[in-house]
Tab-separated table of C-alpha atoms and ligand atoms in Angstrom:
chain	number	residue	atom	x	y	z
A	1	MET	CA	-0.008	-10.031	16.134
A	2	GLN	CA	-2.851	-8.779	13.971
A	3	ALA	CA	-1.595	-7.401	10.598
A	4	THR	CA	-2.591	-3.860	9.538
A	5	THR	CA	-1.712	-2.068	6.280
A	6	GLU	CA	1.974	-2.478	5.709
A	7	LEU	CA	3.994	0.759	5.720
A	8	ASN	CA	5.971	1.004	2.455
A	9	PHE	CA	9.706	1.519	2.627
A	10	ASP	CA	9.491	4.433	0.201
A	11	HIS	CA	8.186	6.543	3.088
A	12	TYR	CA	11.447	5.938	4.950
A	13	SER	CA	14.202	6.229	2.313
A	14	ASP	CA	14.274	10.044	2.596
A	15	LEU	CA	14.488	10.147	6.352
A	16	SER	CA	17.687	11.593	7.762
A	17	ASP	CA	19.711	9.224	10.016
A	18	ALA	CA	18.713	11.319	13.023
A	19	GLU	CA	15.019	11.207	12.138
A	20	ALA	CA	15.106	7.491	11.564
A	21	GLY	CA	17.073	7.063	14.855
A	22	ALA	CA	14.323	8.882	16.791
A	23	ARG	CA	11.615	6.686	15.179
A	24	ILE	CA	13.564	3.558	16.021
A	25	GLU	CA	13.650	4.548	19.679
A	26	ASP	CA	9.898	5.314	19.645
A	27	ALA	CA	8.968	2.073	17.915
A	28	ARG	CA	11.193	0.029	20.330
A	29	ALA	CA	9.494	1.613	23.324
A	30	ARG	CA	6.148	0.556	21.889
A	31	LEU	CA	7.358	-3.013	21.235
A	32	GLY	CA	8.968	-3.418	24.655
A	33	GLN	CA	10.159	-6.996	25.500
A	34	ARG	CA	8.432	-8.468	22.450
A	35	ALA	CA	11.416	-7.553	20.259
A	36	VAL	CA	15.145	-8.096	20.898
A	37	LEU	CA	17.750	-6.457	18.664
A	38	LEU	CA	20.852	-8.551	18.098
A	39	CYS	CA	23.706	-6.838	16.481
A	40	HIS	CA	26.980	-8.028	14.885
A	41	HIS	CA	30.175	-6.165	15.669
A	42	TYR	CA	30.533	-5.003	12.087
A	43	GLN	CA	27.286	-2.915	12.206
A	44	ARG	CA	27.584	0.754	11.713
A	45	ALA	CA	27.545	2.988	14.817
A	46	ASP	CA	24.015	4.385	14.251
A	47	ILE	CA	22.672	0.800	14.290
A	48	TYR	CA	24.977	-0.581	16.964
A	49	ARG	CA	23.829	1.960	19.512
A	50	HIS	CA	20.368	0.433	19.458
A	51	ALA	CA	21.500	-3.063	20.202
A	52	ASP	CA	20.202	-5.074	23.130
A	53	LEU	CA	22.902	-7.684	22.624
A	54	THR	CA	26.025	-7.752	20.515
A	55	GLY	CA	28.548	-10.457	19.530
A	56	ASP	CA	30.298	-12.545	17.002
A	57	SER	CA	28.572	-15.280	15.025
A	58	LEU	CA	28.852	-17.901	17.743
A	59	LYS	CA	27.715	-15.679	20.498
A	60	LEU	CA	24.783	-14.299	18.484
A	61	ALA	CA	23.717	-17.873	17.522
A	62	ARG	CA	23.641	-18.861	21.295
A	63	LEU	CA	21.761	-15.638	22.174
A	64	ALA	CA	19.175	-16.252	19.466
A	65	ALA	CA	18.659	-19.784	20.826
A	66	ARG	CA	18.058	-18.413	24.301
A	67	THR	CA	15.902	-15.290	23.914
A	68	ASP	CA	12.221	-15.278	24.857
A	69	ALA	CA	11.369	-12.397	22.663
A	70	ASP	CA	8.644	-12.927	19.986
A	71	PHE	CA	10.703	-11.036	17.299
A	72	ILE	CA	14.456	-11.363	16.850
A	73	ILE	CA	15.580	-8.306	14.823
A	74	PHE	CA	18.913	-9.329	13.364
A	75	CYS	CA	21.259	-6.502	12.539
A	76	GLY	CA	23.787	-8.567	10.641
A	77	VAL	CA	23.747	-10.587	7.418
A	78	HIS	CA	21.363	-13.148	5.964
A	79	PHE	CA	23.027	-16.367	7.121
A	80	MET	CA	22.968	-14.977	10.754
A	81	ALA	CA	19.242	-14.413	10.652
A	82	GLU	CA	18.756	-17.890	9.171
A	83	VAL	CA	20.667	-19.344	12.152
A	84	ALA	CA	18.473	-17.345	14.519
A	85	ASP	CA	15.365	-18.790	12.808
A	86	ILE	CA	16.706	-22.293	12.920
A	87	LEU	CA	17.688	-22.183	16.590
A	88	SER	CA	14.745	-20.220	17.980
A	89	ARG	CA	11.364	-21.675	18.828
A	90	PRO	CA	8.720	-22.026	15.958
A	91	GLU	CA	6.557	-19.258	17.381
A	92	GLN	CA	9.427	-16.707	17.347
A	93	THR	CA	10.263	-14.781	14.192
A	94	ALA	CA	13.690	-13.774	12.950
A	95	ILE	CA	13.699	-10.582	10.904
A	96	LEU	CA	16.450	-9.120	8.676
A	97	PRO	CA	15.793	-5.378	8.156
A	98	ASP	CA	17.194	-5.405	4.603
A	99	LEU	CA	17.053	-8.683	2.628
A	100	ALA	CA	19.924	-7.489	0.499
A	101	ALA	CA	22.245	-7.870	3.483
A	102	GLY	CA	23.965	-11.088	2.339
A	103	CYS	CA	27.557	-12.349	2.685
A	104	SER	CA	29.627	-12.568	-0.489
A	105	MET	CA	31.740	-15.313	0.953
A	106	ALA	CA	28.670	-17.396	1.865
A	107	ASP	CA	27.515	-17.021	-1.784
A	108	MET	CA	30.762	-18.656	-2.968
A	109	ALA	CA	29.432	-22.088	-2.119
A	110	SER	CA	26.042	-23.343	-3.302
A	111	LEU	CA	24.257	-26.668	-2.615
A	112	ALA	CA	24.462	-27.733	-6.270
A	113	LYS	CA	28.268	-27.213	-6.274
A	114	VAL	CA	28.807	-28.933	-2.936
A	115	GLU	CA	26.664	-31.888	-4.096
A	116	ARG	CA	28.644	-32.138	-7.330
A	117	CYS	CA	31.836	-32.026	-5.309
A	118	TRP	CA	30.555	-34.868	-3.126
A	119	ARG	CA	29.739	-36.966	-6.206
A	120	GLU	CA	33.156	-36.322	-7.702
A	121	LEU	CA	34.848	-37.278	-4.425
A	122	ALA	CA	32.846	-40.497	-4.347
A	123	ALA	CA	34.025	-41.413	-7.832
A	124	VAL	CA	37.656	-40.681	-7.030
A	125	LEU	CA	37.789	-42.282	-3.592
A	126	GLY	CA	35.841	-45.303	-4.816
A	127	ASP	CA	33.701	-45.207	-1.729
A	128	SER	CA	30.868	-43.135	-0.242
A	129	PRO	CA	32.452	-39.890	1.008
A	130	ASP	CA	30.262	-40.325	4.134
A	131	THR	CA	32.705	-42.956	5.363
A	132	ARG	CA	35.848	-41.046	4.678
A	133	ILE	CA	35.161	-37.235	4.665
A	134	THR	CA	33.440	-34.942	7.205
A	135	PRO	CA	31.812	-31.919	5.600
A	136	VAL	CA	32.454	-28.861	7.742
A	137	THR	CA	30.726	-25.641	6.864
A	138	TYR	CA	31.740	-22.258	8.228
A	139	ILE	CA	28.607	-20.629	9.760
A	140	ASN	CA	28.952	-18.051	6.884
A	141	SER	CA	26.935	-20.268	4.539
A	142	ALA	CA	23.332	-20.755	3.411
A	143	ALA	CA	20.995	-22.942	5.492
A	144	ASP	CA	20.859	-25.614	2.788
A	145	LEU	CA	24.603	-26.198	3.147
A	146	LYS	CA	24.237	-26.527	6.916
A	147	ALA	CA	21.493	-29.019	6.187
A	148	PHE	CA	23.913	-30.840	3.789
A	149	CYS	CA	26.352	-31.184	6.699
A	150	GLY	CA	23.586	-32.335	9.069
A	151	GLU	CA	22.591	-35.043	6.605
A	152	HIS	CA	26.145	-36.245	5.895
A	153	GLY	CA	27.531	-36.550	9.414
A	154	GLY	CA	29.073	-33.069	9.240
A	155	ILE	CA	29.008	-30.008	11.359
A	156	VAL	CA	29.121	-26.170	11.403
A	157	CYS	CA	32.015	-24.126	12.728
A	158	THR	CA	32.590	-20.452	13.471
A	159	SER	CA	35.815	-18.473	13.668
A	160	THR	CA	35.880	-19.087	17.394
A	161	ASN	CA	35.444	-22.871	17.533
A	162	ALA	CA	37.001	-24.029	14.277
A	163	PRO	CA	39.960	-25.846	16.027
A	164	GLN	CA	37.621	-27.901	18.271
A	165	ILE	CA	35.351	-28.643	15.347
A	166	ILE	CA	38.248	-29.924	13.269
A	167	ASP	CA	39.266	-32.226	16.122
A	168	TRP	CA	35.643	-33.444	16.266
A	169	ALA	CA	35.684	-34.085	12.514
A	170	PHE	CA	39.058	-35.978	12.536
A	171	ALA	CA	37.977	-38.089	15.437
A	172	ARG	CA	35.240	-39.509	13.063
A	173	ARG	CA	36.733	-39.592	9.542
A	174	GLU	CA	40.141	-39.284	7.955
A	175	LYS	CA	39.487	-36.182	5.774
A	176	VAL	CA	37.583	-32.893	5.964
A	177	LEU	CA	35.859	-30.958	3.204
A	178	PHE	CA	35.863	-27.368	4.516
A	179	PHE	CA	33.710	-24.742	2.870
A	180	PRO	CA	33.308	-21.937	1.904
A	181	ASP	CA	36.304	-20.110	3.441
A	182	GLN	CA	39.703	-21.550	2.431
A	183	HIS	CA	41.496	-19.141	4.706
A	184	LEU	CA	39.752	-20.128	7.968
A	185	GLY	CA	40.188	-23.734	6.963
A	186	ARG	CA	43.889	-23.392	6.118
A	187	TRP	CA	44.655	-21.404	9.297
A	188	THR	CA	42.823	-23.972	11.420
A	189	GLY	CA	44.577	-26.925	9.771
A	190	TYR	CA	47.980	-25.160	10.198
A	191	LYS	CA	47.312	-24.595	13.861
A	192	LYS	CA	46.507	-28.276	14.197
A	193	GLY	CA	49.832	-29.167	12.691
A	194	ILE	CA	48.561	-30.410	9.338
A	195	ALA	CA	51.250	-29.854	6.689
A	196	LEU	CA	50.323	-27.299	3.994
A	197	GLY	CA	51.004	-29.947	1.378
A	198	ARG	CA	48.142	-32.063	2.887
A	199	MET	CA	45.621	-29.198	2.414
A	200	ALA	CA	44.468	-28.886	-1.198
A	201	VAL	CA	42.279	-26.136	-2.670
A	202	TRP	CA	39.058	-27.423	-4.233
A	203	ASP	CA	38.028	-25.191	-7.133
A	204	PRO	CA	34.239	-25.747	-7.529
A	205	ASP	CA	34.353	-24.484	-11.122
A	206	LEU	CA	36.770	-27.207	-12.272
A	207	GLU	CA	36.224	-30.930	-12.710
A	208	ASN	CA	37.363	-32.741	-9.536
A	209	GLY	CA	38.088	-29.376	-8.076
A	210	GLY	CA	41.092	-29.058	-10.384
A	211	LEU	CA	42.869	-31.827	-8.468
A	212	THR	CA	44.281	-35.164	-9.538
A	213	PRO	CA	43.076	-38.319	-7.880
A	214	ALA	CA	46.469	-38.649	-6.113
A	215	GLU	CA	46.112	-35.055	-4.770
A	216	ILE	CA	42.646	-35.789	-3.508
A	217	GLU	CA	43.830	-38.996	-1.811
A	218	ASN	CA	46.814	-37.157	-0.250
A	219	ALA	CA	44.763	-34.326	1.168
A	220	ARG	CA	43.631	-34.322	4.740
A	221	ILE	CA	41.610	-31.082	4.325
A	222	LEU	CA	40.028	-30.043	1.005
A	223	LEU	CA	39.663	-26.272	1.145
A	224	TRP	CA	36.825	-24.806	-0.885
A	225	LYS	CA	38.045	-21.974	-3.009
A	226	GLY	CA	36.173	-19.222	-1.281
A	227	HIS	CA	37.247	-16.109	0.604
A	228	CYS	CA	36.071	-12.879	2.191
A	229	SER	CA	36.610	-9.910	-0.047
A	230	VAL	CA	37.071	-7.626	2.931
A	231	HIS	CA	39.727	-9.692	4.748
A	232	GLN	CA	41.726	-10.554	1.629
A	233	MET	CA	42.614	-6.863	1.415
A	234	PHE	CA	44.931	-7.188	4.416
A	235	GLN	CA	48.498	-8.034	3.380
A	236	VAL	CA	51.529	-9.153	5.261
A	237	GLY	CA	53.368	-6.104	3.873
A	238	HIS	CA	51.022	-3.868	5.863
A	239	ILE	CA	52.053	-5.542	9.074
A	240	ARG	CA	55.745	-5.419	8.323
A	241	HIS	CA	55.588	-1.742	7.315
A	242	TRP	CA	53.764	-0.961	10.608
A	243	ARG	CA	56.106	-3.027	12.765
A	244	ALA	CA	59.075	-1.202	11.331
A	245	GLN	CA	57.538	2.071	12.681
A	246	TYR	CA	56.143	0.649	15.957
A	247	PRO	CA	58.234	-2.312	17.036
A	248	ASP	CA	56.457	-2.414	20.352
A	249	GLY	CA	53.010	-2.502	18.784
A	250	GLN	CA	50.832	-5.615	18.733
A	251	VAL	CA	48.912	-7.113	15.785
A	252	ILE	CA	45.655	-8.920	15.810
A	253	SER	CA	43.765	-10.319	12.916
A	254	HIS	CA	40.588	-12.277	12.014
A	255	PRO	CA	41.189	-15.820	10.750
A	256	GLU	CA	39.519	-14.908	7.406
A	257	CYS	CA	42.796	-13.167	6.578
A	258	SER	CA	45.405	-15.016	4.620
A	259	LEU	CA	47.661	-17.550	6.302
A	260	ASP	CA	50.624	-15.150	5.877
A	261	VAL	CA	48.774	-12.392	7.749
A	262	CYS	CA	47.646	-14.777	10.500
A	263	ARG	CA	51.193	-16.150	10.883
A	264	ASP	CA	52.580	-12.663	11.282
A	265	ALA	CA	49.879	-11.509	13.796
A	266	ASP	CA	50.403	-11.786	17.574
A	267	TYR	CA	46.832	-12.780	18.068
A	268	VAL	CA	44.183	-14.299	15.757
A	269	GLY	CA	40.499	-14.787	16.503
A	270	SER	CA	36.860	-13.877	15.995
A	271	THR	CA	35.415	-10.399	16.198
A	272	GLU	CA	34.432	-10.945	19.845
A	273	TYR	CA	37.917	-12.226	20.606
A	274	ILE	CA	39.496	-9.133	18.945
A	275	ARG	CA	37.210	-6.958	20.993
A	276	ASP	CA	38.046	-8.718	24.260
A	277	ILE	CA	41.817	-8.734	23.662
A	278	VAL	CA	42.022	-5.056	22.743
A	279	THR	CA	39.655	-4.026	25.477
A	280	ALA	CA	41.618	-5.950	28.114
A	281	ALA	CA	45.011	-4.697	26.878
A	282	ALA	CA	47.234	-2.464	29.049
A	283	PRO	CA	46.801	1.341	28.832
A	284	ASN	CA	49.106	3.142	26.368
A	285	THR	CA	49.495	0.120	24.086
A	286	ARG	CA	49.322	0.355	20.277
A	287	TRP	CA	47.447	-2.085	18.134
A	288	LEU	CA	47.142	-2.919	14.422
A	289	VAL	CA	43.837	-4.710	13.675
A	290	GLY	CA	42.992	-6.713	10.576
A	291	THR	CA	39.230	-6.854	10.392
A	292	GLU	CA	36.298	-4.782	9.199
A	293	LEU	CA	36.514	-1.040	9.612
A	294	ASN	CA	33.358	-0.383	11.753
A	295	LEU	CA	34.683	-2.663	14.488
A	296	VAL	CA	38.149	-1.175	14.299
A	297	ASN	CA	36.797	2.375	14.452
A	298	ARG	CA	34.621	1.503	17.453
A	299	LEU	CA	37.611	-0.066	19.294
A	300	ALA	CA	39.727	2.947	18.489
A	301	GLU	CA	37.150	5.338	20.022
A	302	GLU	CA	36.544	3.188	23.119
A	303	SER	CA	40.308	2.744	23.711
A	304	LYS	CA	41.249	6.409	23.468
A	305	PRO	CA	40.559	7.232	27.153
A	306	GLN	CA	43.097	4.580	28.226
A	307	GLY	CA	45.712	6.082	25.879
A	308	LYS	CA	45.576	3.033	23.603
A	309	ILE	CA	46.056	3.559	19.945
A	310	VAL	CA	44.115	1.271	17.631
A	311	GLN	CA	44.879	1.334	13.923
A	312	PHE	CA	43.375	-0.333	10.856
A	313	MET	CA	45.627	-2.740	9.011
A	314	ALA	CA	45.102	-1.719	5.418
A	315	PRO	CA	45.837	1.705	3.816
A	316	MET	CA	42.555	1.470	1.862
A	317	ILE	CA	39.025	1.412	3.339
A	318	CYS	CA	37.772	-2.237	3.766
A	319	MET	CA	34.131	-2.254	4.858
A	320	CYS	CA	31.606	-5.040	4.522
A	321	SER	CA	29.228	-3.509	2.124
A	322	THR	CA	26.491	-5.979	2.870
A	323	MET	CA	26.646	-5.375	6.635
A	324	GLN	CA	26.197	-1.733	5.797
A	325	ARG	CA	22.806	-2.484	4.160
A	326	ILE	CA	21.279	-2.409	7.582
A	327	ASP	CA	20.769	1.307	8.036
A	328	PRO	CA	18.593	3.439	10.353
A	329	GLN	CA	16.008	3.808	7.561
A	330	HIS	CA	15.505	0.053	7.135
A	331	LEU	CA	15.571	-0.498	10.895
A	332	ALA	CA	12.929	2.208	11.498
A	333	TRP	CA	10.750	0.737	8.669
A	334	THR	CA	11.004	-2.788	10.205
A	335	LEU	CA	10.232	-1.698	13.735
A	336	GLU	CA	7.384	0.624	12.946
A	337	ASN	CA	5.722	-2.069	10.889
A	338	LEU	CA	6.180	-4.471	13.728
A	339	ALA	CA	4.691	-2.052	16.256
A	340	ALA	CA	1.735	-1.570	13.815
A	341	GLY	CA	1.244	-5.344	13.590
A	342	ASP	CA	2.988	-6.110	10.282
A	343	VAL	CA	5.950	-8.418	10.077
A	344	VAL	CA	8.273	-7.341	7.252
A	345	ASN	CA	11.271	-9.312	6.044
A	346	PRO	CA	10.780	-12.499	8.166
A	347	ILE	CA	13.441	-15.092	7.584
A	348	ARG	CA	11.933	-18.541	7.456
A	349	VAL	CA	14.074	-21.576	6.572
A	350	PRO	CA	11.917	-24.401	5.099
A	351	ALA	CA	11.087	-26.887	7.806
A	352	HIS	CA	12.868	-29.960	6.225
A	353	GLU	CA	16.006	-27.896	5.666
A	354	ALA	CA	15.874	-26.284	9.101
A	355	ALA	CA	15.632	-29.632	10.816
A	356	LEU	CA	18.798	-30.949	9.158
A	357	ALA	CA	20.688	-27.647	9.570
A	358	ARG	CA	19.740	-27.738	13.209
A	359	VAL	CA	21.419	-31.084	13.587
A	360	ALA	CA	24.707	-29.658	12.266
A	361	LEU	CA	24.374	-26.468	14.371
A	362	GLU	CA	23.517	-28.423	17.617
A	363	ARG	CA	26.490	-30.708	17.030
A	364	MET	CA	28.593	-27.485	16.918
A	365	LEU	CA	27.010	-26.070	20.079
A	366	ALA	CA	27.593	-29.256	21.901
A	367	VAL	CA	31.274	-29.333	20.920
A	368	SER	CA	32.078	-25.710	21.637
B	1	LIG	P1	32.785	-13.484	13.568
B	1	LIG	O1	32.055	-14.815	13.848
B	1	LIG	O2	34.207	-13.547	14.027
B	1	LIG	O3	31.991	-12.345	14.123
B	1	LIG	O4	32.953	-13.380	12.004
B	1	LIG	C1	31.838	-13.192	11.190
B	1	LIG	C2	32.242	-12.624	9.892
B	1	LIG	O5	31.516	-12.574	8.970
B	1	LIG	C3	33.609	-12.069	9.792
B	1	LIG	O6	33.813	-11.533	8.514
B	2	LIG	FE1	30.858	-12.044	4.745
B	2	LIG	FE2	33.234	-10.945	4.681
B	2	LIG	FE3	31.118	-9.424	5.220
B	2	LIG	FE4	32.014	-11.215	6.987
B	2	LIG	S1	33.123	-9.377	6.271
B	2	LIG	S2	29.912	-10.898	6.453
B	2	LIG	S3	32.677	-12.875	5.569
B	2	LIG	S4	31.533	-10.509	3.258
């Protein structure tokens, strides 16, 4: 596409949501099949309505790998657009409408800290960690951490496939280093029957993760001390209080919630799983949902005609502020530039990093 003079975002920031929405539709019509709009379930309603395809992280990764569109407009967060770039063909371009749309959990692990952890593990275990530990990164992580896993015999997982990925990892080596979400790692280990005493939290800000050599030797899973600030708001007390009022109600949570919340829930799974279970539920049922508010609000609206009541787990508002960064103004700006021949906010993972990250992602796609 031939570049013209790039339209500055300042011209868009004062647009009303409705004006921006109309311009999004117009630019999309001009772009036609050249652009596909992938949208995560946490996106706000005035973005979600423009989606060509929606999904959780795993589904969106697969869709990004399959699309023929020249431009993959990712309405989600940074690591998702990176995955789209890594899995798509070189001539395709992944675009994130606002580069500030990151994931605070993903930022809790960095390559420098993971490499230091690997060196410390080598010193304690008296061997190369590559022979004893499989690094497993949650897809909510930067591309260089996926590359680290690709290089060290490791793999990526999502909230959907974590149990199969843990099986894959233990079939190869005796221990797992799981980053950056301790809660997904703990829940997955728990479901696999690993005793809580054999899962140790690795604090990256402390020498040897704050663990003794004996604790490291004893651990089957080392859980990176990271979490999602949205999902940590949900408490087991919220579930118990609700169940006391609605004993017939059912509870569903995302595995980024704490172990106590997941143990108390009737169902635990990814955003797509939550959507599927609540959508397929019998009419006139009542649900308490522990995940981000945009998805819960959408499910509540969609379920109303069947008499289903869908409620949010926490009494306070828990929204993913970075997912919210993708707003109609940024999407209009991105699409109008594209229609005019200018690519703004492309996400390009450096080739050497992308090649190794792709190894870890393809291992995951082959397993799940
Ligand atoms: P899903 O893969 O379940 O959509 O989760 C992504 C995420 O960031 C949840 O907080
Ligand atoms: Fe990251 Fe949590 Fe937002 Fe998901 S909800 S994108 S884990 S900060």
